[in-house]
GROMACS .gro file of C-alpha atoms in nm:
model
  453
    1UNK     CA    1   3.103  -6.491  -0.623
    2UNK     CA    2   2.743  -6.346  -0.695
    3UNK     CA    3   2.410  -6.403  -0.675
    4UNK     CA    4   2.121  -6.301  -0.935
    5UNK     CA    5   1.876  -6.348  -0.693
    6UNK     CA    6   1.491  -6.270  -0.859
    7UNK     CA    7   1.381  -6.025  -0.576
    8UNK     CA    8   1.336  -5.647  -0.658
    9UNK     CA    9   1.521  -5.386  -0.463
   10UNK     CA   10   1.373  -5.043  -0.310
   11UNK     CA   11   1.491  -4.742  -0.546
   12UNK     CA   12   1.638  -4.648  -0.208
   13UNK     CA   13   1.779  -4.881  -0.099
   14UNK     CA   14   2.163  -4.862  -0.179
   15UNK     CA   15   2.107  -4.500  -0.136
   16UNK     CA   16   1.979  -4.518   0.214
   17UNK     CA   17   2.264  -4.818   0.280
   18UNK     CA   18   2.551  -4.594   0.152
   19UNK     CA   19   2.418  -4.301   0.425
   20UNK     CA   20   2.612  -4.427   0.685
   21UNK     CA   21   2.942  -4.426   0.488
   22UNK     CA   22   2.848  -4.050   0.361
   23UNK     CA   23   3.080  -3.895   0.582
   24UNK     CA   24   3.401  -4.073   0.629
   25UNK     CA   25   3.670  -3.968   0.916
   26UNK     CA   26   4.021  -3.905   0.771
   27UNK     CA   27   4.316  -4.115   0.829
   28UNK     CA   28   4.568  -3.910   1.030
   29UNK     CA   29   4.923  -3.992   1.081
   30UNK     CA   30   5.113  -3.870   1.400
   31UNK     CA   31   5.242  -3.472   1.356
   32UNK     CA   32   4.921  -3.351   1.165
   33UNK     CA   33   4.828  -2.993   1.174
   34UNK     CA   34   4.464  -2.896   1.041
   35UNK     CA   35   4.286  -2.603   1.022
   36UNK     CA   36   3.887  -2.607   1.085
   37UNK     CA   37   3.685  -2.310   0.951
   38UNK     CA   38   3.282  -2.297   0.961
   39UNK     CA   39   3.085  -2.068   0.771
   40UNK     CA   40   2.726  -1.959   0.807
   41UNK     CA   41   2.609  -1.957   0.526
   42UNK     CA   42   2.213  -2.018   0.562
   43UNK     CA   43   2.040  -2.269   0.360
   44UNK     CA   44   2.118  -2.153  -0.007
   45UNK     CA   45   2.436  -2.188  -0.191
   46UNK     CA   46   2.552  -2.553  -0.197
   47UNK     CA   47   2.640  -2.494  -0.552
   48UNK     CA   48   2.880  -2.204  -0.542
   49UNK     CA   49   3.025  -2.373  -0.220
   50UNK     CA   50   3.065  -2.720  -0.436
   51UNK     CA   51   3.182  -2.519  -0.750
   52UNK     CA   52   3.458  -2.358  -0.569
   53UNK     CA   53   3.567  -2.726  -0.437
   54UNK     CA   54   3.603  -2.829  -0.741
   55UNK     CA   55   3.747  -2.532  -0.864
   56UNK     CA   56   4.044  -2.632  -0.651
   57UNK     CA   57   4.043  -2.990  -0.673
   58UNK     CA   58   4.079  -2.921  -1.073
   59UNK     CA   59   4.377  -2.705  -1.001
   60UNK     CA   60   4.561  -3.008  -0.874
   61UNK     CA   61   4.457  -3.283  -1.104
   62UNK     CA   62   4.175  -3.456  -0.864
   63UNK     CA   63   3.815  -3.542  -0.877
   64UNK     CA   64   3.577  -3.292  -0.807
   65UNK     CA   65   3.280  -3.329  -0.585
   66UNK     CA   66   2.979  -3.523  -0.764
   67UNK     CA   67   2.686  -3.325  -0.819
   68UNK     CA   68   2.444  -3.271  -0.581
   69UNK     CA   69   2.706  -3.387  -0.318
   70UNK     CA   70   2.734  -3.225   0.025
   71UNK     CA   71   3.075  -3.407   0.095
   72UNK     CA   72   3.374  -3.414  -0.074
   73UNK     CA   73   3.767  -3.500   0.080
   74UNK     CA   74   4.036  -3.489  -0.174
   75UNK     CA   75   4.462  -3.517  -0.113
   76UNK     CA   76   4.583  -3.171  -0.293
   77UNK     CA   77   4.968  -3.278  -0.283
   78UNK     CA   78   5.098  -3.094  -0.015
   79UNK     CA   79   4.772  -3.080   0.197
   80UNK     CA   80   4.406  -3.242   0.215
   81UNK     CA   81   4.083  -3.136   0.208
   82UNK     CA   82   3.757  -3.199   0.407
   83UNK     CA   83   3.443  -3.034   0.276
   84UNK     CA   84   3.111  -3.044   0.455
   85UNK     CA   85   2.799  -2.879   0.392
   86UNK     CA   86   2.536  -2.876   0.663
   87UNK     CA   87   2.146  -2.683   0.660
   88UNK     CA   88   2.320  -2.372   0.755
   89UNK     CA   89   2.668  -2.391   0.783
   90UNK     CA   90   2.976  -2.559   0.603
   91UNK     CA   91   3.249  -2.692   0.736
   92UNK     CA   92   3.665  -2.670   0.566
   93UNK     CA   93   3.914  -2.893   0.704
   94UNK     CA   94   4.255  -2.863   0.589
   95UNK     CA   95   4.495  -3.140   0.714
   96UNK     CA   96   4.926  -3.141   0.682
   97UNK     CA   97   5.142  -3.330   0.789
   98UNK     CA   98   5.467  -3.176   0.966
   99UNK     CA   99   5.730  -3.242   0.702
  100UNK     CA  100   5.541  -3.066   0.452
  101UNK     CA  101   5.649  -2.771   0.638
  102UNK     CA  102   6.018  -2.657   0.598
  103UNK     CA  103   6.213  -2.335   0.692
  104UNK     CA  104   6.183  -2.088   0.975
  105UNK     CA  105   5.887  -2.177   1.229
  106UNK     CA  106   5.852  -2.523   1.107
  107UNK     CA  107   5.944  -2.699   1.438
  108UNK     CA  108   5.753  -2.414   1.694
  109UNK     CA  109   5.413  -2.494   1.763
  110UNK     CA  110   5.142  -2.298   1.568
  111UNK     CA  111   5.378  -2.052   1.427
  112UNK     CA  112   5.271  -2.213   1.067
  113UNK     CA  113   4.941  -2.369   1.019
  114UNK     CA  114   4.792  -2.591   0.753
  115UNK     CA  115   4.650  -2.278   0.585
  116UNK     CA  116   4.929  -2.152   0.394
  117UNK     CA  117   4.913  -2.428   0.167
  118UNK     CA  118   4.547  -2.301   0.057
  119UNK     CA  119   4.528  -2.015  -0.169
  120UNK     CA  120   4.445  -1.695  -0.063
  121UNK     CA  121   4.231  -1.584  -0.360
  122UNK     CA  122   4.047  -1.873  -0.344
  123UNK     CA  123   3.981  -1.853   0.057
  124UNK     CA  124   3.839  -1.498  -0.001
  125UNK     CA  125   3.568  -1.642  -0.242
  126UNK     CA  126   3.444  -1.839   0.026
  127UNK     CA  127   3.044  -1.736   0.053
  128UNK     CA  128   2.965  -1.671   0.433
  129UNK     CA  129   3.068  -1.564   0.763
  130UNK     CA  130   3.334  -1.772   0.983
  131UNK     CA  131   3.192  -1.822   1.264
  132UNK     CA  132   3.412  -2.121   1.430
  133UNK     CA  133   3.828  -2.122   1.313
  134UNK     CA  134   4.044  -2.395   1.483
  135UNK     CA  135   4.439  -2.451   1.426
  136UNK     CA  136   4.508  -2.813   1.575
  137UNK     CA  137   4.822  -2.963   1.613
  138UNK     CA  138   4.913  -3.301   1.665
  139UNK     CA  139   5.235  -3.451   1.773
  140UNK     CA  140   5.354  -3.800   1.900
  141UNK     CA  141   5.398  -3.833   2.279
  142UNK     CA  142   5.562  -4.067   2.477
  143UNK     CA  143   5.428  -4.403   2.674
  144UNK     CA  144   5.562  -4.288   2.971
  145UNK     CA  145   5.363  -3.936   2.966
  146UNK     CA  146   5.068  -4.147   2.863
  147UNK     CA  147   5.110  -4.278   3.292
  148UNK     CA  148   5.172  -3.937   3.395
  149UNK     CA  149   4.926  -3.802   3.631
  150UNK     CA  150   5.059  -3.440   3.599
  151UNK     CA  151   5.097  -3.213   3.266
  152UNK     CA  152   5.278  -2.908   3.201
  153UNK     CA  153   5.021  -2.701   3.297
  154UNK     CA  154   5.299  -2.363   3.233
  155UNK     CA  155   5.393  -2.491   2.885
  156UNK     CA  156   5.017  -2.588   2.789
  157UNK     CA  157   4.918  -2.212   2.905
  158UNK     CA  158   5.207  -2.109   2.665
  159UNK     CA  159   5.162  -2.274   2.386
  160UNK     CA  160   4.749  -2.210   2.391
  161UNK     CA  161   4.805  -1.860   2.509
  162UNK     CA  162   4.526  -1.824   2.774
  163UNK     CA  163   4.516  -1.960   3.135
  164UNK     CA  164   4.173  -2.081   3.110
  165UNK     CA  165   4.176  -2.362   2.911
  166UNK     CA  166   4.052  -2.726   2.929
  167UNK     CA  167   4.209  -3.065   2.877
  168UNK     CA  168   4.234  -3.418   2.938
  169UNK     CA  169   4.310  -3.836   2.888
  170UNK     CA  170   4.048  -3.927   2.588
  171UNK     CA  171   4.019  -4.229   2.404
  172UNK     CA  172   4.102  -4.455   2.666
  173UNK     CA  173   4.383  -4.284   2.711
  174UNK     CA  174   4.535  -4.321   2.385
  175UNK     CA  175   4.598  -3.927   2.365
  176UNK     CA  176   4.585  -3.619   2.560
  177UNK     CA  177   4.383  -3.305   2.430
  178UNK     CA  178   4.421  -2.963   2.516
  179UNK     CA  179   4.186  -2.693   2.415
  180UNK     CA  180   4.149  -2.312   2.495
  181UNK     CA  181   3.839  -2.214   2.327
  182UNK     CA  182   3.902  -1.867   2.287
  183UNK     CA  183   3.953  -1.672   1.984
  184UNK     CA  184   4.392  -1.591   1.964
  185UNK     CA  185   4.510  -1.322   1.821
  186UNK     CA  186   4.537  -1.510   1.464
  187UNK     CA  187   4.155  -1.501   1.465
  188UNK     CA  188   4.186  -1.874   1.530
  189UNK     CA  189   4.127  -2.110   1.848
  190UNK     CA  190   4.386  -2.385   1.892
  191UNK     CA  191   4.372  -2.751   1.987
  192UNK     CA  192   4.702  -2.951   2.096
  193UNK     CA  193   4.676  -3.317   2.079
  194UNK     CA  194   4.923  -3.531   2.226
  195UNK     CA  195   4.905  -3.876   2.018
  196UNK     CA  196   5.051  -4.211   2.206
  197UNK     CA  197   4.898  -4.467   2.024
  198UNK     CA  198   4.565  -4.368   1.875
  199UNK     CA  199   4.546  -4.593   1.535
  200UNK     CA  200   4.491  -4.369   1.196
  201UNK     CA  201   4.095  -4.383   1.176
  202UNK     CA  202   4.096  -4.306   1.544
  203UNK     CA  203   4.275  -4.054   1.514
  204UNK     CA  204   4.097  -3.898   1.246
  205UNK     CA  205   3.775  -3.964   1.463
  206UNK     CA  206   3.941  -3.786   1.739
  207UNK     CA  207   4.004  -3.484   1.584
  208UNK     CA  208   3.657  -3.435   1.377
  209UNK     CA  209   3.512  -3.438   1.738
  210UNK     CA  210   3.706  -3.204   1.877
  211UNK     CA  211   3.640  -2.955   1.549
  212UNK     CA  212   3.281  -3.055   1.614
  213UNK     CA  213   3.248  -2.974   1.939
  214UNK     CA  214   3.411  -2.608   1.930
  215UNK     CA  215   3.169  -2.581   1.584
  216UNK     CA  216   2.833  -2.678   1.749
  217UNK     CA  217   2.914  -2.479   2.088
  218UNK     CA  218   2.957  -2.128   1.837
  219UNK     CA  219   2.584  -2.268   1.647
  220UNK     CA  220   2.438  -2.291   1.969
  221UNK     CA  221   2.532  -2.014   2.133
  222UNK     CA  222   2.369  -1.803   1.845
  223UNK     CA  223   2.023  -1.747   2.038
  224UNK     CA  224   2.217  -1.627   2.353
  225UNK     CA  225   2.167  -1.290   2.191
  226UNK     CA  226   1.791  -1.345   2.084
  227UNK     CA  227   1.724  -1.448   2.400
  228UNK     CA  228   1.883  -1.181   2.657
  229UNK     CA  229   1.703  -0.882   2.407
  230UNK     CA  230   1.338  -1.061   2.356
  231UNK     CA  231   1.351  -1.167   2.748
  232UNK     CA  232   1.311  -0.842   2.877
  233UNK     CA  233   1.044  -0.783   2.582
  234UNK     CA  234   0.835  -1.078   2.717
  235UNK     CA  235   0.885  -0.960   3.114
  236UNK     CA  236   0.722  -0.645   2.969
  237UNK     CA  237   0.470  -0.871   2.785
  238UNK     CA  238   0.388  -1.033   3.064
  239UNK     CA  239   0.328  -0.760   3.305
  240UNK     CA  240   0.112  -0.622   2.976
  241UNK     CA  241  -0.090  -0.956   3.011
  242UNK     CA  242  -0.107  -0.936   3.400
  243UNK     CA  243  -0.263  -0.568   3.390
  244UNK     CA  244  -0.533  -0.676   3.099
  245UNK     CA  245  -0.694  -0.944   3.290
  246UNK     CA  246  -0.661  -0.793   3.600
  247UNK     CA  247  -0.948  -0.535   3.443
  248UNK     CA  248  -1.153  -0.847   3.294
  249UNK     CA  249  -1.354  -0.843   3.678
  250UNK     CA  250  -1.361  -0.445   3.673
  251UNK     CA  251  -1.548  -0.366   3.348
  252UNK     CA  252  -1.941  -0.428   3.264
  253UNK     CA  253  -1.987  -0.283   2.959
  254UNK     CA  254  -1.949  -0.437   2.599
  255UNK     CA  255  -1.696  -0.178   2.485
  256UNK     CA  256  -1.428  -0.194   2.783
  257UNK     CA  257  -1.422  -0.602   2.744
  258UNK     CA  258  -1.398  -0.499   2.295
  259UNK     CA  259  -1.111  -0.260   2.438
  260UNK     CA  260  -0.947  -0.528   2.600
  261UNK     CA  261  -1.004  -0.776   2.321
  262UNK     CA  262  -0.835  -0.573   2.096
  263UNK     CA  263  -0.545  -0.531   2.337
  264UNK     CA  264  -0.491  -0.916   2.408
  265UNK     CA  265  -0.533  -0.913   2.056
  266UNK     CA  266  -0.260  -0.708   1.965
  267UNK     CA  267  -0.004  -0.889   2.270
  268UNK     CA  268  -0.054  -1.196   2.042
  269UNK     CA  269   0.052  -1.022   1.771
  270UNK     CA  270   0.341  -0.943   1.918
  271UNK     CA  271   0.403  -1.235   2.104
  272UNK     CA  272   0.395  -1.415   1.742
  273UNK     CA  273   0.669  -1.187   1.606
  274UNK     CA  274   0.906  -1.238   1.845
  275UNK     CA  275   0.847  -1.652   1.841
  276UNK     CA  276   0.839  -1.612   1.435
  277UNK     CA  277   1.210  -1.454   1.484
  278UNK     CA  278   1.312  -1.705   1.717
  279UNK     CA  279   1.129  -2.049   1.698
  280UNK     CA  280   1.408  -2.191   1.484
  281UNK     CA  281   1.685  -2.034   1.661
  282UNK     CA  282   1.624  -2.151   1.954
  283UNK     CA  283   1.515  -2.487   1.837
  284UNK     CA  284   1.854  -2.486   1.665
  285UNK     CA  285   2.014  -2.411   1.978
  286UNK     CA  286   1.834  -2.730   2.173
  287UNK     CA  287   1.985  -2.984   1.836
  288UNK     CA  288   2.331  -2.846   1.880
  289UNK     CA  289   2.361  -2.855   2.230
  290UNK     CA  290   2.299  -3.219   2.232
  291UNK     CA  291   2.532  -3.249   1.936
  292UNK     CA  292   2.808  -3.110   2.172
  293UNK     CA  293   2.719  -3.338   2.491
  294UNK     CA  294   2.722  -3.656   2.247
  295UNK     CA  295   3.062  -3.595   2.129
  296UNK     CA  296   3.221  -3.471   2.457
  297UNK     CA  297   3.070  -3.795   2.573
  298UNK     CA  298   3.235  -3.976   2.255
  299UNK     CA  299   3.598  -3.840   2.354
  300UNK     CA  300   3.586  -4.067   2.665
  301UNK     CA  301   3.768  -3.841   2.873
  302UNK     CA  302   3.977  -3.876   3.180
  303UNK     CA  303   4.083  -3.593   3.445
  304UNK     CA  304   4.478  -3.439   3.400
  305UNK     CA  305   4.520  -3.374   3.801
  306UNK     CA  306   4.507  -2.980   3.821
  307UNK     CA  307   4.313  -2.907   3.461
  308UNK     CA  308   3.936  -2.891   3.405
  309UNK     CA  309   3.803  -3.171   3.166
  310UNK     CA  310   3.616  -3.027   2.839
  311UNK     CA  311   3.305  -3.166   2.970
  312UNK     CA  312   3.345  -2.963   3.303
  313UNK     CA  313   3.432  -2.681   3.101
  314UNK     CA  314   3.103  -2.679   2.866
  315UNK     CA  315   2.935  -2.760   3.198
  316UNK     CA  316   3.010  -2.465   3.364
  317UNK     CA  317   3.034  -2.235   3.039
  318UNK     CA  318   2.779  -2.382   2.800
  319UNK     CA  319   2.499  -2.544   3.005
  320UNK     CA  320   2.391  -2.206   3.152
  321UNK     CA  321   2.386  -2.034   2.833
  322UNK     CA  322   2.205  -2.335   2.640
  323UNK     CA  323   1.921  -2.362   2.942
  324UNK     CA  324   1.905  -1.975   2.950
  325UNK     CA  325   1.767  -1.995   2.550
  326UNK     CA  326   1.531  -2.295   2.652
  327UNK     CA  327   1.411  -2.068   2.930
  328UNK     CA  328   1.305  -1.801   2.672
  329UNK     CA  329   1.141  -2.080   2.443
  330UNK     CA  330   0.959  -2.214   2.770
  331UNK     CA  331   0.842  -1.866   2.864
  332UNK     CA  332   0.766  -1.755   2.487
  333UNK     CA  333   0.555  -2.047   2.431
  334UNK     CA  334   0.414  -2.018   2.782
  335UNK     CA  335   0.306  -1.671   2.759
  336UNK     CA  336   0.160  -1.739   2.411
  337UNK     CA  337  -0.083  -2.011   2.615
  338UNK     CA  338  -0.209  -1.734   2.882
  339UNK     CA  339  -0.295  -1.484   2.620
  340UNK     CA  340  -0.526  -1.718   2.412
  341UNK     CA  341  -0.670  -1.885   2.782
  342UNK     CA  342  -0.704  -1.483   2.830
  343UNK     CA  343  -0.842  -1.430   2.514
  344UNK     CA  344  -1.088  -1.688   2.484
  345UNK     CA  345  -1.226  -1.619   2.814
  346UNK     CA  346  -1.257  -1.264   2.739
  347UNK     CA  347  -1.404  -1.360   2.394
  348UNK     CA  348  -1.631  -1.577   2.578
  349UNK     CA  349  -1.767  -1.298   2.772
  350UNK     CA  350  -1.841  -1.040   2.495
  351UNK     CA  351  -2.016  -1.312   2.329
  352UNK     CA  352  -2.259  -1.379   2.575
  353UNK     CA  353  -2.307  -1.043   2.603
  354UNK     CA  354  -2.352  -1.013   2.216
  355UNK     CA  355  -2.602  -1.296   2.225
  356UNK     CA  356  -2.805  -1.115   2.556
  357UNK     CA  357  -2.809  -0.846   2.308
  358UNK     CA  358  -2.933  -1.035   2.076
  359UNK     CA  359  -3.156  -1.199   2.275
  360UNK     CA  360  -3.330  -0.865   2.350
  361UNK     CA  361  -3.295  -0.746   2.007
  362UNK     CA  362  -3.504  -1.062   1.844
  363UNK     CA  363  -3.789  -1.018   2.166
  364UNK     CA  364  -3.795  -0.646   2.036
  365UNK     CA  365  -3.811  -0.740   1.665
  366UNK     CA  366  -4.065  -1.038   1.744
  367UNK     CA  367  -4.313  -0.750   1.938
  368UNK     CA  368  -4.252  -0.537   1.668
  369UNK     CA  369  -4.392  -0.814   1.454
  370UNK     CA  370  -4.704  -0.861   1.620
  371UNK     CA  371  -4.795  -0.551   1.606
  372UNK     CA  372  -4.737  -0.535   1.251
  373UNK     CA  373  -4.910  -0.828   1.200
  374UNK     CA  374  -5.205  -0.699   1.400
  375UNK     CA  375  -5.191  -0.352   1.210
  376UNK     CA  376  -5.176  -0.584   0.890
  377UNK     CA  377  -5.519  -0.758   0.973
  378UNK     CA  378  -5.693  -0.396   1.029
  379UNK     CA  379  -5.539  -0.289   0.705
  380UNK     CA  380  -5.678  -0.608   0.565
  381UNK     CA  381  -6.006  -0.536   0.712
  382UNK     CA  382  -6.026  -0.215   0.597
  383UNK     CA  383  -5.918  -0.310   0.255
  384UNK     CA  384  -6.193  -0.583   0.262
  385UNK     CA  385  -6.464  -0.338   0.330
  386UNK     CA  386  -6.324  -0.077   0.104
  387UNK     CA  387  -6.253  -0.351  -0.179
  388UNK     CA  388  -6.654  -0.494  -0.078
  389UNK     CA  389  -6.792  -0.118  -0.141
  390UNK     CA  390  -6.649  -0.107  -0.503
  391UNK     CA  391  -6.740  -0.430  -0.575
  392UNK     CA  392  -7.104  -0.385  -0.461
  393UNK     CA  393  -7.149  -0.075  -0.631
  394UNK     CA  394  -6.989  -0.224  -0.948
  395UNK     CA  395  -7.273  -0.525  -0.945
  396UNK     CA  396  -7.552  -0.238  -0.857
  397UNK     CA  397  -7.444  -0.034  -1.186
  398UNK     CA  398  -7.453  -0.365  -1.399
  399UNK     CA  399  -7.787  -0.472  -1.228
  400UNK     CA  400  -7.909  -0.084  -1.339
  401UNK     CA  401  -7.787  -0.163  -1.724
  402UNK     CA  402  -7.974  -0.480  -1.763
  403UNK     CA  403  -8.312  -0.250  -1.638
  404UNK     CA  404  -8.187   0.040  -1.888
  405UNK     CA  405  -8.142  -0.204  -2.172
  406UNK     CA  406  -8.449  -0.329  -2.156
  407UNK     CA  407  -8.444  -0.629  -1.963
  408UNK     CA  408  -8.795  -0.639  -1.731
  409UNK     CA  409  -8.623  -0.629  -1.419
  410UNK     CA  410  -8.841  -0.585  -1.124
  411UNK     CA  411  -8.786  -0.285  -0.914
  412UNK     CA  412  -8.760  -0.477  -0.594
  413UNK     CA  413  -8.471  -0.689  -0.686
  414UNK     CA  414  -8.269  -0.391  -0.809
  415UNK     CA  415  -8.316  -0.256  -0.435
  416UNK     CA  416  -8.223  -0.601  -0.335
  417UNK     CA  417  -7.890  -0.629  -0.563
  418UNK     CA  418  -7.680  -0.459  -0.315
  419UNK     CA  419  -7.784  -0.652   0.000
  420UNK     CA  420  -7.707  -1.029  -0.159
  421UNK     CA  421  -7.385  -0.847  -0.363
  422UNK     CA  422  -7.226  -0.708  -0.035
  423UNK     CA  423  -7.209  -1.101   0.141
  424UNK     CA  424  -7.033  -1.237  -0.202
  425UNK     CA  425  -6.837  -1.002  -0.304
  426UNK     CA  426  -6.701  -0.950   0.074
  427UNK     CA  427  -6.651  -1.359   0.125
  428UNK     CA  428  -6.486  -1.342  -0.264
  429UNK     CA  429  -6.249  -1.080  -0.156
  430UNK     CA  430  -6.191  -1.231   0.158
  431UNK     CA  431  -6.107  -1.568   0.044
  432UNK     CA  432  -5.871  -1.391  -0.219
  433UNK     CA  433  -5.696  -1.227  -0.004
  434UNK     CA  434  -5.636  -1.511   0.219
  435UNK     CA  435  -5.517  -1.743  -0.053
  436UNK     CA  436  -5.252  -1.465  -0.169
  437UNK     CA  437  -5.124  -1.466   0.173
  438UNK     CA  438  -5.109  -1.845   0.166
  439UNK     CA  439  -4.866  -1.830  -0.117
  440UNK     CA  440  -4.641  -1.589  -0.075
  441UNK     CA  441  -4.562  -1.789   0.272
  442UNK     CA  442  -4.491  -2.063   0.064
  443UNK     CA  443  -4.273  -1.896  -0.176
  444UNK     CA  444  -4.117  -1.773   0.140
  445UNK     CA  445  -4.021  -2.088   0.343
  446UNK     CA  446  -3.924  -2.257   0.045
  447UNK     CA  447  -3.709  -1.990   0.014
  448UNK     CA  448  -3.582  -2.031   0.397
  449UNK     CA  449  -3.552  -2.410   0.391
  450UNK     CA  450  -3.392  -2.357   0.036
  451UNK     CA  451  -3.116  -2.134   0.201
  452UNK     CA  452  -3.022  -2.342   0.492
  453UNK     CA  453  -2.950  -2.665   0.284
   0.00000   0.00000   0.00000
């Protein structure tokens, strides 16, 4: 029965609803054998990847991944498949059950793997490197071994081929799981699962963890590199920073404290490449860590007398690798603080001496001033009395033309003409002069005030 209910749904919505169901497990039966391989492959190629998917899924008569999918799991007759594709890695599960497999080997554990099944042209089209490869094999134990407090320790060793390995109870102790986390001969590490009642989806659950877990532990150990070369780099950094501002209390002069500007200046530099080449690495590292502590805490597991748990295991192998890459970080991001404290302070410094500078520089320039201004009002005086002269003897010739043209002038006021001239003439140029000067500041602080708006 439906509804037609008038409400309007987010565009979202079944989108975001159908997330959690993205992903399914698989259903396993008991006496499975899978193959896990995981590929760095960066953040580019999801379509190749999902075009060689359905490349094979075609070849067998089954529906190809949709587009734009980063998930697909198909049943290719004799074997299935589980595709994932991650931000930088993807993930191949092949899954067969034991009576698929006939003939010589068929019976002895790991001697034939869910890989032959998968063709070999197509596997060496696979874009990437493999950087986790995991041959599990489950068979069906008994309810009695299920209350055993001892394992075949011997026969585990043999069958895993390495002494060192880890196992125990998980899932309530619905199975047993033995890993040895190494890399065999095959190129491939190996999981044994001992299955005495764990239901189909469980199962399936079960045995995406474990592939998870071995997966994640390779992704985070990726930095362990990065960070053993670029933590001796940044012990040299820091012994670099130590000697600069040791100096900051032994130099005076402007230049030395430029010097060692330009030398902090260049340790930041440097200090930024190596955090540019390893900011997401190691923040990679932190994500998949956590990603392997969740699902070791997901198996549930309890202690086989005599064998190290998984979690003890990662404990004592993982852990120390994991917190030496958050050291680095820490101390990266730590040292990149001191310099710029180190930096500004020395910064700080030069610029007070700039501004002293400065400082003395303007109170130079400002006497400078005055004294140009006071030579200005003598050249202004001068050029008053030499600008009065013309004038004066400019109103004595006219005075003289208006006598020669026949004007009656008297002979005493031509002798007088150059005494009243020189007041008017000087107070005319005078007043001139000033008034010039009165607009050209003007002009000029409009100017100014024009500028700092």
């Amino acid at each position: 029965m439906s509804f037609d209910l008038p409400l309007s749904d987010h565009p979202l919505r079944q989108e975001l609803s159908a997330e959690v169901h993205a992903r399914p497990y698989m259903h396993l039966d008991k006496n499975e054998r899978a193959t896990h391989l995981a590929f760095l492959t960066g953040e580019r190629g999801a379509e190749e990847e999902r075009a060689l998917v359905a490349e094979l899924c075609q070849q067998q008569g089954v529906e190809p991944p949709a587009e734009g999918s980063n998930f697909h799991a198909a049943d290719l007759g004799h074997y299935r498949l589980r595709w994932e594709r991650h931000t930088e890695f993807t993930s191949y599960s092949f899954f067969a059950r034991a009576e698929a497999f006939e003939g010589n080997g068929a019976r002895e554990r790991f001697a034939r793997t869910a890989m032959e099944f998968v063709p070999q042209d197509w596997l060496s089209r696979l874009p990437g490197q493999v950087l986790a490869g995991l041959h599990m094999e489950m068979e069906e134990g008994s309810a009695d071994e299920a209350d055993a407090d001892k394992a075949d320790a011997d026969e585990i060793e043999r069958i895993l081929e390495i002494q060192n390995f880890a196992g125990s109870a998980v899932s309530g102790g619905a199975a047993r799981v033995w890993m040895n986390f190494t890399i065999n001969s095959d190129g491939f590490g190996r999981i044994l699962v001992r299955d005495h009642y764990l239901r189909p989806r469980q199962a399936g659950r079960l045995i995406q963890r474990l592939f998870e877990i071995e997966t994640y532990r390779m992704l985070s150990l990726l930095a362990l590199p990065l960070a053993r070369r670029h933590g001796v780099e940044l012990t040299e950094l820091g012994h670099s920073l130590m000697d600069i501002t040791a100096q900051f209390s032994e130099c005076d002069a402007l230049e030395s404290e430029q010097r060692l500007l330009a030398q902090l200046t260049d340790l930041s530099a440097e200090i930024e490449r190596i955090a540019a080449a390893t900011n997401f690495r190691f923040g990679a590292t932190r994500a998949y860590y956590e990603l392997v502590r969740r699902r070791i805490t997901e198996l549930r597991e309890e202690r086989i007398e005599g064998i190290q748990t998984i979690g003890e295991f990662m404990d004592r192998r993982l852990a120390p690798a994991a917190n030496t890459c958050v050291a680095v970080a820490e101390r990266l991001d730590t040292l990149s603080k001191r310099v710029a404290r180190a930096s500004q302070l020395l910064r700080t410094r030069v610029d007070i001496k700039v501004e002293a500078q400065n400082r003395d520089l303007l109170q130079t320039m400002s006497r400078r001033a005055k004294l140009q201004l006071l030579l200005q009002e003598t050249v202004e005086g001068l050029s008053v009395a030499a600008i009065t002269y013309y004038g004066v003897g400019l109103v004595s010739y006219a005075a003289e033309s208006l006598k020669a043209s026949g004007l009656a002038v008297p002979e005493s006021y031509l002798e007088m003409t150059p005494g009243v001239a020189i007041p008017v003439v000087a107070g005319l140029v005078w007043f001139g002069m000033r008034r010039v000067r009165r607009i050209i500041g003007r002009e000029v602080e409009d100017e100014i005030r024009h500028e700092e708006n």
